[in-house]
Coordinates of C-alpha atoms in Angstrom, one line a residue:
Chain A
M1 CA 6.9 -1.1 25.6
R2 CA 4.4 0.2 23.1
V3 CA 1.0 1.4 24.4
T4 CA -2.0 2.0 22.2
A5 CA -4.8 1.3 24.7
G6 CA -6.6 4.5 25.8
L7 CA -5.2 6.5 22.9
P8 CA -7.0 7.6 19.7
A9 CA -6.8 5.0 16.8
G10 CA -3.6 4.9 14.9
V11 CA -1.3 6.4 17.5
S12 CA 0.9 4.8 20.2
A13 CA 3.2 5.7 23.0
L14 CA 6.7 4.3 23.2
L15 CA 7.9 3.8 26.8
F16 CA 11.3 3.0 28.2
S17 CA 13.1 0.4 26.1
A18 CA 10.9 1.0 23.0
A19 CA 11.7 4.7 23.2
R20 CA 15.4 3.9 23.6
E21 CA 15.4 1.6 20.6
R22 CA 13.7 4.2 18.4
R23 CA 16.1 6.9 19.5
R24 CA 19.1 4.6 19.0
L25 CA 18.0 3.8 15.4
E26 CA 17.4 7.5 14.7
R27 CA 20.9 8.4 16.0
A28 CA 22.5 5.6 13.9
L29 CA 20.8 6.9 10.8
A30 CA 21.5 10.5 11.6
E31 CA 25.2 9.8 12.2
H32 CA 25.5 8.1 8.9
L33 CA 23.8 10.9 7.1
E34 CA 26.0 13.6 8.7
A35 CA 29.0 11.6 7.7
R36 CA 27.7 11.6 4.1
G37 CA 27.4 15.4 4.1
Y38 CA 23.7 15.7 4.7
G39 CA 22.6 18.5 7.1
E40 CA 19.6 18.3 9.4
V41 CA 16.6 20.5 9.1
L42 CA 13.8 20.9 11.7
L43 CA 10.4 21.6 10.5
P44 CA 7.3 22.7 12.4
I45 CA 4.4 20.3 13.2
L46 CA 1.9 22.9 12.0
D47 CA 1.4 24.7 8.7
Y48 CA -1.3 26.5 6.8
F49 CA -3.6 24.1 5.0
D50 CA -4.2 26.0 1.8
P51 CA -0.9 25.4 0.0
Y52 CA -1.4 21.7 0.2
R53 CA -4.7 21.7 -1.6
E54 CA -2.6 21.9 -4.8
L55 CA 0.8 20.6 -3.7
V56 CA -0.5 17.1 -2.7
A57 CA -3.8 17.1 -4.6
G58 CA -5.8 14.1 -3.4
A59 CA -3.6 13.4 -0.5
E60 CA -4.7 16.6 1.3
R61 CA -7.8 14.7 2.4
E62 CA -5.6 12.7 4.7
L63 CA -4.3 15.8 6.5
Y64 CA -5.6 16.6 10.0
R65 CA -6.8 20.2 9.7
F66 CA -8.5 22.6 12.1
V67 CA -9.3 26.2 12.5
D68 CA -7.3 27.9 15.3
R69 CA -8.4 30.6 17.6
D70 CA -7.3 33.3 15.0
G71 CA -9.5 31.7 12.4
E72 CA -6.6 30.3 10.4
L73 CA -7.1 26.9 8.7
L74 CA -4.1 24.9 9.8
A75 CA -2.9 21.3 9.1
L76 CA -0.7 19.0 11.1
R77 CA 2.4 17.9 9.2
G78 CA 1.5 15.0 7.0
D79 CA 4.6 14.9 4.9
F80 CA 8.0 16.6 5.1
T81 CA 8.7 16.9 1.4
P82 CA 5.9 19.3 0.3
M83 CA 6.6 21.5 3.3
L84 CA 10.3 21.6 2.5
A85 CA 9.5 22.4 -1.1
R86 CA 7.1 25.2 -0.1
L87 CA 9.7 26.7 2.2
L88 CA 12.8 26.3 0.0
A89 CA 11.4 27.2 -3.4
P90 CA 11.2 31.0 -2.7
R91 CA 14.8 30.8 -1.2
V92 CA 16.4 28.8 -4.0
R93 CA 18.8 31.6 -4.8
S94 CA 20.3 31.4 -1.4
L95 CA 20.8 27.7 -1.6
E96 CA 24.2 26.3 -2.3
L97 CA 23.6 23.6 -4.8
P98 CA 23.7 20.7 -4.5
T99 CA 21.9 20.9 -1.2
R100 CA 21.8 17.7 0.9
L101 CA 19.5 17.6 3.8
Y102 CA 17.7 15.2 6.1
Y103 CA 14.9 15.4 8.6
R104 CA 13.4 13.2 11.3
G105 CA 10.1 13.4 13.1
D106 CA 6.5 12.4 13.0
V107 CA 4.0 12.8 10.2
V108 CA 0.3 12.5 10.9
R109 CA -2.3 11.4 8.4
H110 CA -5.7 9.9 8.6
R111 CA -5.7 6.3 7.3
P112 CA -8.1 3.4 7.5
A113 CA -7.4 0.6 9.9
G114 CA -4.9 -2.1 9.0
P115 CA -1.1 -2.5 9.2
S116 CA -0.6 0.7 7.3
G117 CA -3.2 2.3 9.5
A118 CA -0.7 4.1 11.9
R119 CA -1.9 7.7 11.8
E120 CA 1.3 9.0 13.4
Q121 CA 4.4 7.7 11.8
C122 CA 8.0 8.5 12.7
V123 CA 10.2 8.9 9.6
V124 CA 13.7 9.8 8.7
G125 CA 14.0 11.3 5.3
V126 CA 16.5 12.7 2.9
E127 CA 16.3 15.2 0.1
L128 CA 18.9 16.0 -2.6
L129 CA 18.4 19.3 -4.4
D130 CA 20.4 20.4 -7.4
A131 CA 20.3 22.6 -10.4
A132 CA 17.8 21.2 -12.9
P133 CA 19.5 19.4 -15.8
G134 CA 20.2 21.9 -18.6
S135 CA 19.0 25.0 -16.7
Q136 CA 20.0 27.4 -13.9
P137 CA 17.8 28.1 -10.9
R138 CA 15.8 31.3 -11.6
E139 CA 14.1 33.8 -9.4
P140 CA 11.1 31.9 -8.0
A141 CA 7.6 33.2 -7.7
R142 CA 6.9 35.3 -4.7
D143 CA 3.8 33.5 -3.8
S144 CA 4.6 30.1 -2.3
A145 CA 1.3 28.6 -3.1
A146 CA 1.3 26.2 -6.0
G147 CA 1.2 27.5 -9.5
S148 CA -0.8 25.9 -12.2
A149 CA 0.8 22.8 -13.7
T150 CA 0.8 22.5 -17.4
G151 CA 1.1 19.2 -19.2
S152 CA 1.7 15.9 -17.5
A153 CA 4.6 15.3 -15.1
A154 CA 6.0 12.7 -17.4
A155 CA 6.1 15.1 -20.3
A156 CA 7.7 17.8 -18.3
R157 CA 10.9 15.9 -17.8
A158 CA 12.5 13.6 -20.3
P159 CA 12.7 10.1 -19.0
R160 CA 16.3 9.7 -18.0
V161 CA 18.3 9.5 -14.8
D162 CA 21.1 11.8 -14.1
G163 CA 22.9 10.6 -11.0
H164 CA 20.7 12.1 -8.4
E165 CA 18.5 9.0 -8.2
E166 CA 21.6 6.8 -8.0
E167 CA 23.0 8.9 -5.1
V168 CA 19.8 8.7 -3.0
L169 CA 19.2 5.1 -3.8
S170 CA 22.7 4.1 -2.8
L171 CA 22.4 6.1 0.4
L172 CA 19.1 4.4 1.2
V173 CA 20.7 1.0 0.7
E174 CA 23.6 2.0 2.9
L175 CA 21.3 3.3 5.6
L176 CA 19.2 0.1 5.6
G177 CA 22.4 -1.9 5.8
V178 CA 23.5 0.1 8.9
A179 CA 20.1 -0.3 10.5
I180 CA 19.5 -3.9 9.8
G181 CA 23.1 -4.9 10.4
F182 CA 24.3 -6.3 7.1
D183 CA 26.7 -5.3 4.4
P184 CA 24.8 -4.7 1.1
R185 CA 28.1 -4.8 -0.8
D186 CA 28.6 -8.4 0.2
A187 CA 26.8 -10.8 -2.2
E188 CA 26.2 -13.2 0.6
S189 CA 23.9 -10.6 2.3
A190 CA 21.3 -11.3 -0.4
D191 CA 19.8 -14.0 1.8
R192 CA 18.6 -11.1 4.1
G193 CA 16.0 -10.6 1.4
L194 CA 16.2 -6.8 1.2
T195 CA 14.4 -6.1 -2.1
M196 CA 14.4 -2.7 -3.8
V197 CA 11.7 -2.2 -6.4
L198 CA 12.3 0.4 -9.0
S199 CA 9.6 2.0 -11.0
W200 CA 8.8 5.2 -13.0
A201 CA 5.8 7.4 -12.2
G202 CA 3.8 7.9 -15.3
A203 CA 5.6 5.3 -17.4
L204 CA 2.3 3.7 -18.3
D205 CA 0.4 7.0 -19.0
E206 CA 0.8 6.8 -22.8
L207 CA -0.2 3.2 -23.0
L208 CA -3.2 3.6 -20.7
A209 CA -4.3 6.8 -22.3
S210 CA -4.6 5.1 -25.7
S211 CA -7.4 2.9 -24.2
G212 CA -9.7 5.9 -23.4
D213 CA -10.5 7.5 -20.1
T214 CA -13.0 5.0 -18.7
E215 CA -10.9 1.9 -19.7
S216 CA -7.8 3.6 -18.5
A217 CA -9.2 4.0 -15.0
V218 CA -10.3 0.3 -15.0
L219 CA -6.9 -0.9 -16.2
T220 CA -5.1 1.4 -13.6
E221 CA -7.2 -0.2 -10.9
A222 CA -6.5 -3.7 -12.3
L223 CA -2.8 -3.1 -12.2
W224 CA -3.0 -1.6 -8.7
R225 CA -4.7 -4.9 -7.6
R226 CA -2.6 -7.1 -9.9
D227 CA -6.0 -8.4 -11.3
R228 CA -4.9 -10.9 -13.9
A229 CA -8.4 -11.4 -15.4
A230 CA -8.8 -7.7 -16.2
V231 CA -5.6 -7.6 -18.3
R232 CA -6.2 -11.0 -20.0
G233 CA -5.8 -10.5 -23.8
L234 CA -3.6 -7.4 -23.2
P235 CA -0.2 -9.0 -23.5
V236 CA 1.8 -5.8 -22.6
L237 CA -0.1 -5.2 -19.5
H238 CA 0.0 -8.8 -18.6
Q239 CA 3.8 -8.8 -18.9
I240 CA 4.0 -5.8 -16.7
L241 CA 1.7 -7.3 -14.1
E242 CA 3.6 -10.5 -13.9
Q243 CA 7.2 -9.5 -14.8
G244 CA 7.1 -5.9 -13.9
L245 CA 8.0 -4.6 -17.3
P246 CA 7.1 -5.3 -20.9
R247 CA 9.3 -7.5 -23.1
E248 CA 9.6 -4.7 -25.6
P249 CA 10.0 -1.3 -23.8
A250 CA 8.9 0.5 -27.0
A251 CA 5.4 -0.9 -26.4
L252 CA 5.0 1.8 -23.8
G253 CA 5.5 4.6 -26.4
A254 CA 8.6 6.8 -26.7
S255 CA 8.4 8.2 -23.2
G256 CA 7.5 5.0 -21.4
G257 CA 10.1 3.1 -23.4
A258 CA 12.9 5.5 -22.5
A259 CA 11.8 5.3 -18.9
V260 CA 12.2 1.5 -18.9
E261 CA 15.6 1.7 -20.5
A262 CA 16.7 4.3 -17.9
L263 CA 15.4 2.1 -15.1
I264 CA 17.1 -1.0 -16.3
A265 CA 20.4 0.9 -16.6
L266 CA 19.9 2.3 -13.1
R267 CA 19.2 -1.2 -11.7
E268 CA 22.4 -2.5 -13.3
R269 CA 24.5 0.3 -11.7
I270 CA 23.0 -0.2 -8.3
A271 CA 23.2 -4.0 -8.5
S272 CA 26.9 -3.8 -9.4
R273 CA 27.5 -1.7 -6.2
F274 CA 25.3 -3.6 -3.9
P275 CA 25.2 -7.3 -4.8
G276 CA 23.7 -8.0 -1.4
V277 CA 20.4 -6.4 -2.4
T278 CA 17.8 -7.8 -4.8
L279 CA 16.8 -5.2 -7.3
R280 CA 13.8 -5.4 -9.6
V281 CA 11.9 -3.1 -12.0
D282 CA 8.1 -3.1 -11.6
L283 CA 6.0 -0.6 -13.4
A284 CA 2.9 -1.7 -11.5
E285 CA 4.1 -0.8 -8.1
P286 CA 1.7 1.5 -6.2
A287 CA 4.3 4.2 -5.9
A288 CA 4.4 4.5 -9.6
M289 CA 0.7 3.9 -10.2
R290 CA 0.0 6.9 -8.0
G291 CA 1.7 8.9 -10.8
Q292 CA -0.8 7.6 -13.3
S293 CA -3.7 9.9 -14.4
G294 CA -6.2 7.7 -12.5
G295 CA -8.2 9.4 -9.8
D296 CA -7.0 10.4 -6.4
R297 CA -3.9 8.4 -6.2
R298 CA -1.6 11.0 -7.6
S299 CA 1.6 11.8 -5.9
Y300 CA 4.4 14.3 -6.5
Y301 CA 6.8 11.8 -7.9
D302 CA 7.5 12.4 -11.6
G303 CA 10.3 10.0 -12.5
V304 CA 12.1 7.2 -10.8
V305 CA 10.3 5.9 -7.7
F306 CA 11.4 3.1 -5.5
Q307 CA 10.4 1.1 -2.5
A308 CA 12.4 -1.1 -0.1
Y309 CA 10.9 -4.4 1.1
S310 CA 12.0 -6.9 3.7
P311 CA 10.7 -10.5 4.1
R312 CA 10.1 -9.6 7.8
A313 CA 7.9 -6.6 7.2
A314 CA 4.3 -6.4 5.8
L315 CA 4.9 -2.9 4.7
P316 CA 7.6 -1.1 2.7
V317 CA 10.5 -0.1 4.9
A318 CA 11.2 3.0 2.8
S319 CA 10.0 4.7 -0.3
G320 CA 11.2 7.6 -2.4
G321 CA 11.9 9.0 -5.9
R322 CA 12.4 11.9 -8.1
Y323 CA 10.1 15.0 -7.8
D324 CA 11.3 17.9 -9.9
T325 CA 7.8 18.9 -10.8
L326 CA 6.9 19.8 -7.2
F327 CA 9.6 22.5 -7.2
R328 CA 8.9 23.6 -10.7
E329 CA 5.3 24.2 -9.9
L330 CA 6.5 26.4 -7.1
G331 CA 8.6 28.4 -9.6
A332 CA 12.0 26.8 -8.7
P333 CA 13.3 24.5 -11.4
L334 CA 15.4 22.1 -9.4
A335 CA 16.5 18.5 -9.7
A336 CA 15.0 16.9 -6.6
A337 CA 15.2 13.4 -5.3
G338 CA 14.7 11.8 -1.8
F339 CA 13.2 9.1 0.3
Q340 CA 11.6 8.4 3.6
I341 CA 12.3 5.5 5.9
A342 CA 9.4 4.3 8.1
L343 CA 11.2 4.0 11.4
D344 CA 8.5 1.8 13.0
V345 CA 8.7 -0.7 10.2
L346 CA 12.5 -0.6 10.3
L347 CA 12.4 -1.1 14.1
G348 CA 10.5 -4.3 13.5
I349 CA 13.3 -5.8 11.5
A350 CA 16.4 -4.2 13.0
P351 CA 18.3 -6.3 15.5
P352 CA 17.7 -5.0 19.1
A353 CA 20.5 -3.3 20.9
P354 CA 22.2 -5.3 23.7
P355 CA 20.3 -4.9 27.0
D356 CA 21.3 -1.9 29.1
R357 CA 20.4 -3.0 32.6
S358 CA 21.7 0.2 34.2
A359 CA 19.3 2.4 32.3
E360 CA 16.2 0.2 32.9
T361 CA 13.7 2.0 35.1
G362 CA 12.2 -1.2 36.5
A363 CA 8.8 0.1 35.7
E364 CA 8.6 -2.0 32.6
E365 CA 9.2 -5.3 34.4
R366 CA 6.5 -4.5 36.9
T367 CA 3.9 -3.4 34.4
Chain B
M1 CA 7.7 -21.8 1.8
I2 CA 4.5 -19.9 1.1
R3 CA 2.1 -19.3 4.0
L4 CA -1.5 -19.8 2.6
A5 CA -4.5 -18.6 4.5
L6 CA -7.7 -20.6 3.9
P7 CA -11.2 -19.6 5.2
K8 CA -13.1 -21.8 7.5
G9 CA -16.5 -20.9 6.1
R10 CA -18.4 -21.6 2.9
N11 CA -15.4 -20.8 0.7
L12 CA -13.2 -23.6 2.1
E13 CA -14.4 -26.3 -0.2
P14 CA -14.2 -24.3 -3.4
A15 CA -10.7 -23.1 -2.3
L16 CA -9.5 -26.6 -1.6
A17 CA -10.9 -27.9 -4.9
A18 CA -9.2 -25.1 -6.9
L19 CA -5.9 -25.7 -5.2
R20 CA -6.1 -29.5 -5.8
A21 CA -6.9 -28.9 -9.4
A22 CA -3.9 -26.6 -9.7
G23 CA -1.6 -29.3 -8.5
L24 CA -1.1 -28.4 -4.8
G25 CA -0.8 -31.7 -3.0
L26 CA -3.5 -31.6 -0.2
A27 CA -3.6 -35.3 0.6
E28 CA -2.4 -34.6 4.2
F29 CA -4.8 -31.7 4.8
E30 CA -6.7 -32.0 8.1
G31 CA -9.7 -29.7 8.1
R32 CA -9.7 -29.2 11.9
R33 CA -6.0 -28.2 12.3
L34 CA -5.6 -24.5 12.3
R35 CA -1.9 -24.6 11.3
Q36 CA -0.3 -27.3 9.3
T37 CA 2.6 -27.8 7.0
L38 CA 2.2 -29.8 3.8
A39 CA 5.5 -31.3 2.8
A40 CA 7.3 -30.9 -0.5
G41 CA 5.9 -32.9 -3.3
S42 CA 3.5 -30.3 -4.2
A43 CA 3.6 -29.4 -7.9
L44 CA 3.8 -25.7 -6.8
G45 CA 7.0 -25.5 -4.8
D46 CA 8.7 -26.6 -1.7
G47 CA 5.7 -27.2 0.4
V48 CA 3.2 -24.8 2.0
E49 CA 2.2 -23.7 5.4
L50 CA -1.6 -23.8 5.7
L51 CA -3.4 -21.5 8.1
L52 CA -7.2 -21.7 8.8
F53 CA -8.9 -18.5 9.7
K54 CA -12.4 -17.2 10.1
D55 CA -13.4 -15.5 6.9
W56 CA -13.6 -12.1 8.6
D57 CA -10.2 -12.4 10.1
L58 CA -8.4 -13.7 7.0
P59 CA -7.7 -10.3 5.2
L60 CA -6.2 -8.9 8.4
Y61 CA -3.8 -11.8 8.7
V62 CA -2.7 -11.5 5.1
E63 CA -2.5 -7.7 5.3
H64 CA -0.2 -8.0 8.3
G65 CA 2.0 -10.5 6.5
I66 CA 1.2 -13.4 8.8
A67 CA 0.1 -15.2 5.6
D68 CA 1.4 -14.4 2.1
V69 CA -1.6 -15.6 0.1
G70 CA -5.2 -16.3 1.0
I71 CA -8.6 -17.1 -0.4
V72 CA -11.6 -15.2 0.8
G73 CA -14.9 -13.9 -0.5
T74 CA -15.3 -10.6 -2.2
D75 CA -18.1 -9.9 0.3
V76 CA -15.6 -9.8 3.2
L77 CA -13.1 -7.8 1.1
A78 CA -15.7 -5.2 0.3
E79 CA -16.7 -4.8 3.9
V80 CA -13.2 -4.7 5.5
E81 CA -11.5 -2.6 2.7
S82 CA -8.1 -4.2 3.1
D83 CA -5.1 -3.1 0.9
L84 CA -4.5 -6.4 -0.7
L85 CA -3.7 -7.6 -4.2
T86 CA -6.6 -9.6 -5.7
P87 CA -5.1 -11.3 -8.7
L88 CA -7.7 -14.0 -9.4
A89 CA -11.3 -15.0 -8.5
L90 CA -12.4 -18.6 -8.4
R91 CA -15.1 -19.9 -10.7
A92 CA -16.7 -22.2 -8.0
G93 CA -18.4 -21.0 -4.8
R94 CA -20.0 -18.0 -6.3
S95 CA -23.0 -16.3 -4.8
R96 CA -24.7 -13.0 -4.9
M97 CA -25.3 -10.1 -2.5
S98 CA -29.0 -9.3 -2.8
L99 CA -31.7 -7.1 -1.5
I100 CA -34.2 -9.2 0.3
G101 CA -37.7 -8.4 1.5
T102 CA -41.1 -9.9 2.4
G103 CA -43.1 -8.2 -0.4
A104 CA -42.8 -8.7 -4.2
A105 CA -41.7 -5.1 -4.9
L106 CA -39.1 -2.6 -3.8
P107 CA -40.3 0.2 -1.6
A108 CA -41.6 3.4 -3.3
A109 CA -39.4 6.4 -3.7
G110 CA -39.3 8.8 -0.7
V111 CA -40.3 6.3 2.0
Q112 CA -38.1 5.8 5.1
I113 CA -36.8 2.2 5.4
R114 CA -34.5 0.2 7.6
V115 CA -32.1 -2.4 6.1
A116 CA -30.6 -5.2 8.2
T117 CA -27.2 -6.6 7.1
K118 CA -23.9 -8.1 8.2
Y119 CA -22.2 -5.7 5.8
P120 CA -23.1 -2.2 6.9
R121 CA -20.3 -0.4 5.1
W122 CA -20.7 -2.2 1.8
A123 CA -24.5 -2.0 2.0
R124 CA -24.2 1.8 2.5
R125 CA -22.2 2.0 -0.7
L126 CA -24.4 -0.4 -2.6
L127 CA -27.6 1.6 -1.7
A128 CA -26.1 5.1 -1.8
D129 CA -28.1 6.2 -4.8
R130 CA -31.5 4.7 -3.8
P131 CA -34.4 7.1 -3.5
W132 CA -35.3 6.1 0.1
G133 CA -34.6 7.5 3.5
L134 CA -32.2 4.8 4.7
E135 CA -31.1 3.4 8.0
I136 CA -28.7 0.5 8.1
V137 CA -28.9 -1.9 11.0
R138 CA -26.0 -4.2 11.6
L139 CA -26.8 -7.8 12.6
S140 CA -24.2 -10.5 13.3
G141 CA -26.2 -13.4 11.8
S142 CA -29.6 -14.7 10.7
V143 CA -30.1 -11.5 8.8
E144 CA -33.3 -12.9 7.1
L145 CA -34.9 -12.5 10.5
G146 CA -34.7 -8.7 10.1
P147 CA -37.5 -8.3 7.6
L148 CA -39.3 -11.5 8.8
L149 CA -39.7 -10.1 12.4
E150 CA -40.2 -6.5 11.1
L151 CA -37.0 -5.2 12.6
A152 CA -36.3 -3.9 9.1
E153 CA -38.2 -3.6 5.8
L154 CA -35.3 -5.1 3.8
A155 CA -32.2 -7.1 4.3
V156 CA -28.9 -7.1 2.3
D157 CA -27.4 -10.5 2.5
I158 CA -25.7 -13.4 0.6
V159 CA -27.9 -15.6 -1.5
Q160 CA -26.5 -18.9 -2.7
T161 CA -29.4 -21.2 -3.7
G162 CA -32.3 -19.2 -2.4
T163 CA -33.5 -22.2 -0.3
T164 CA -33.4 -20.3 3.0
L165 CA -35.4 -17.4 1.5
R166 CA -38.1 -19.7 0.1
E167 CA -38.4 -21.5 3.5
H168 CA -39.1 -18.2 5.2
D169 CA -41.4 -16.7 2.4
L170 CA -38.8 -14.1 1.6
V171 CA -38.1 -12.6 -1.8
E172 CA -34.9 -11.8 -3.5
L173 CA -35.9 -8.4 -4.8
E174 CA -32.6 -7.4 -6.6
V175 CA -29.1 -8.7 -7.1
L176 CA -26.7 -6.0 -5.9
A177 CA -23.4 -7.6 -6.6
E178 CA -21.8 -10.9 -7.5
I179 CA -19.6 -12.6 -4.9
A180 CA -16.7 -14.9 -5.6
P181 CA -13.9 -16.6 -3.5
T182 CA -10.9 -14.5 -4.4
V183 CA -7.2 -15.0 -4.1
V184 CA -5.6 -12.3 -2.0
V185 CA -1.9 -11.5 -1.7
N186 CA 0.1 -9.3 0.7
R187 CA 1.8 -6.5 -1.3
A188 CA 5.2 -6.9 0.3
A189 CA 5.1 -10.7 0.0
Y190 CA 4.4 -10.4 -3.7
Q191 CA 7.6 -8.5 -4.2
W192 CA 9.9 -11.0 -2.4
R193 CA 8.0 -14.2 -3.4
R194 CA 7.0 -13.0 -6.8
E195 CA 8.2 -15.9 -8.9
E196 CA 6.6 -18.5 -6.5
I197 CA 3.3 -16.6 -6.3
N198 CA 3.1 -16.0 -10.0
R199 CA 3.7 -19.8 -10.5
W200 CA 0.7 -20.5 -8.3
M201 CA -1.4 -18.0 -10.2
R202 CA -0.5 -19.5 -13.6
A203 CA -1.3 -23.0 -12.2
L204 CA -4.7 -21.9 -11.2
E205 CA -5.3 -20.3 -14.6
R206 CA -4.1 -23.5 -16.4
A207 CA -6.5 -25.6 -14.3
E208 CA -9.3 -23.3 -15.5
V209 CA -10.6 -22.9 -11.9
V210 CA -10.5 -19.1 -12.1
A211 CA -12.6 -16.6 -13.9

């Protein structure tokens, strides 16, 4: 039983069997993650607000914030990844790399009404941290607040994948297989319709920047909405809008072209391991578009980004990607990749557990 | 099979005309049935499930994935602020969102006015930079009565032919925005029905029924 009546907009209470289902799913995912060598971390629900002004620039407006009785400006946890980065960056020397961790719990963000309007969301997430390619972790800055970023995220890291993306993507596919109850290694599972969409944050920056600031913002919005009229006469953008990527990757410039080549190679590797999953490359996906220079839709992803879709869910089941820049801006050059699974979305498509009559309280039937 | 949401209101006829022109077989369509399946034979795929919704509800159904694709006016989209893809706008069925009043001129700068509308959120955005003290009053219908009966100095409402305004001695003072029936698509549905949806979009473009 899920109850929203009598509660603030965007939150709900899970009672009895709904709570058991959520916990069962959480446990199944956690057991799989432990078996894969990922260790659990528990993070607080409250943090200082100030570090997030820079760390999640734009998205900080979604945070619930308040001044406590000591006069501190605090925020409710809106995302695990930036909090983890803020806590781990100053301690990078004590980390045994690669570090594999996972977390589970609620994040709270203010959102408009709609199917994505849940303001409290339960997530299970994974982060894989490793030494940055071609460098060793150095002593981080003492101040954990964000430093100033120089240059674009896309320019900061050459567009290539190095195995971390493949590990977390594969793990995500396995987890979704466990939760939904299908074997992604079996080609016959493809009829389950699980679709992984791969993209690259910032891959279109060079192409869009060449059209000037104003036009770039218009085109970014057009791609975001898949507005075909707005890209008519612009064959490369039209191809991206319809097919997900341009016929000639070089049309995106050196950096964007290399990103597309890397994405295609990654897709082929994942597809060969998991023929039961549909994989596509789409540079116009929102997760990647948030990496564009346009307005307030920036995110911390700076390389491969991905989202998982199911035909039975109106929202992505999971999303993730590469975010080295987040750690680098905190003075800790690490390779970082991860994902978050939206447990409530997953619950909507996962098969229910067999009924456990002995545990039923009886209250549910009478309500 | 694609689930297509159609609006019951003024955008139904333009939507049906555009779909027919694009090759979607609609011979079996019954305007009063809220849910119906049109069999294969359509030029656009293996049939379609048609769902009829009130215009204001349609974006919600598409956003929740009950329907994959829909057609609804940009006026409704601007007011409800759904997170939907909007790949194409139809040529037919266009209208305008206008500022309507009883006098021939806009109010002078600095005066306090009340504006009646069915679209309070959009009206607030459209009039944000006006030099008036502004109060928005939400009405659920017959918005032209607002200025006519002096509930409000102005109204923000849809104007199609202007006949209603002329009948009530009202004046279209300014066009604030163009309105068009627009194709909307659920983001998730786009990813797992991409080929089919793009085929529909191309068919609408070929039929030259979209802007």
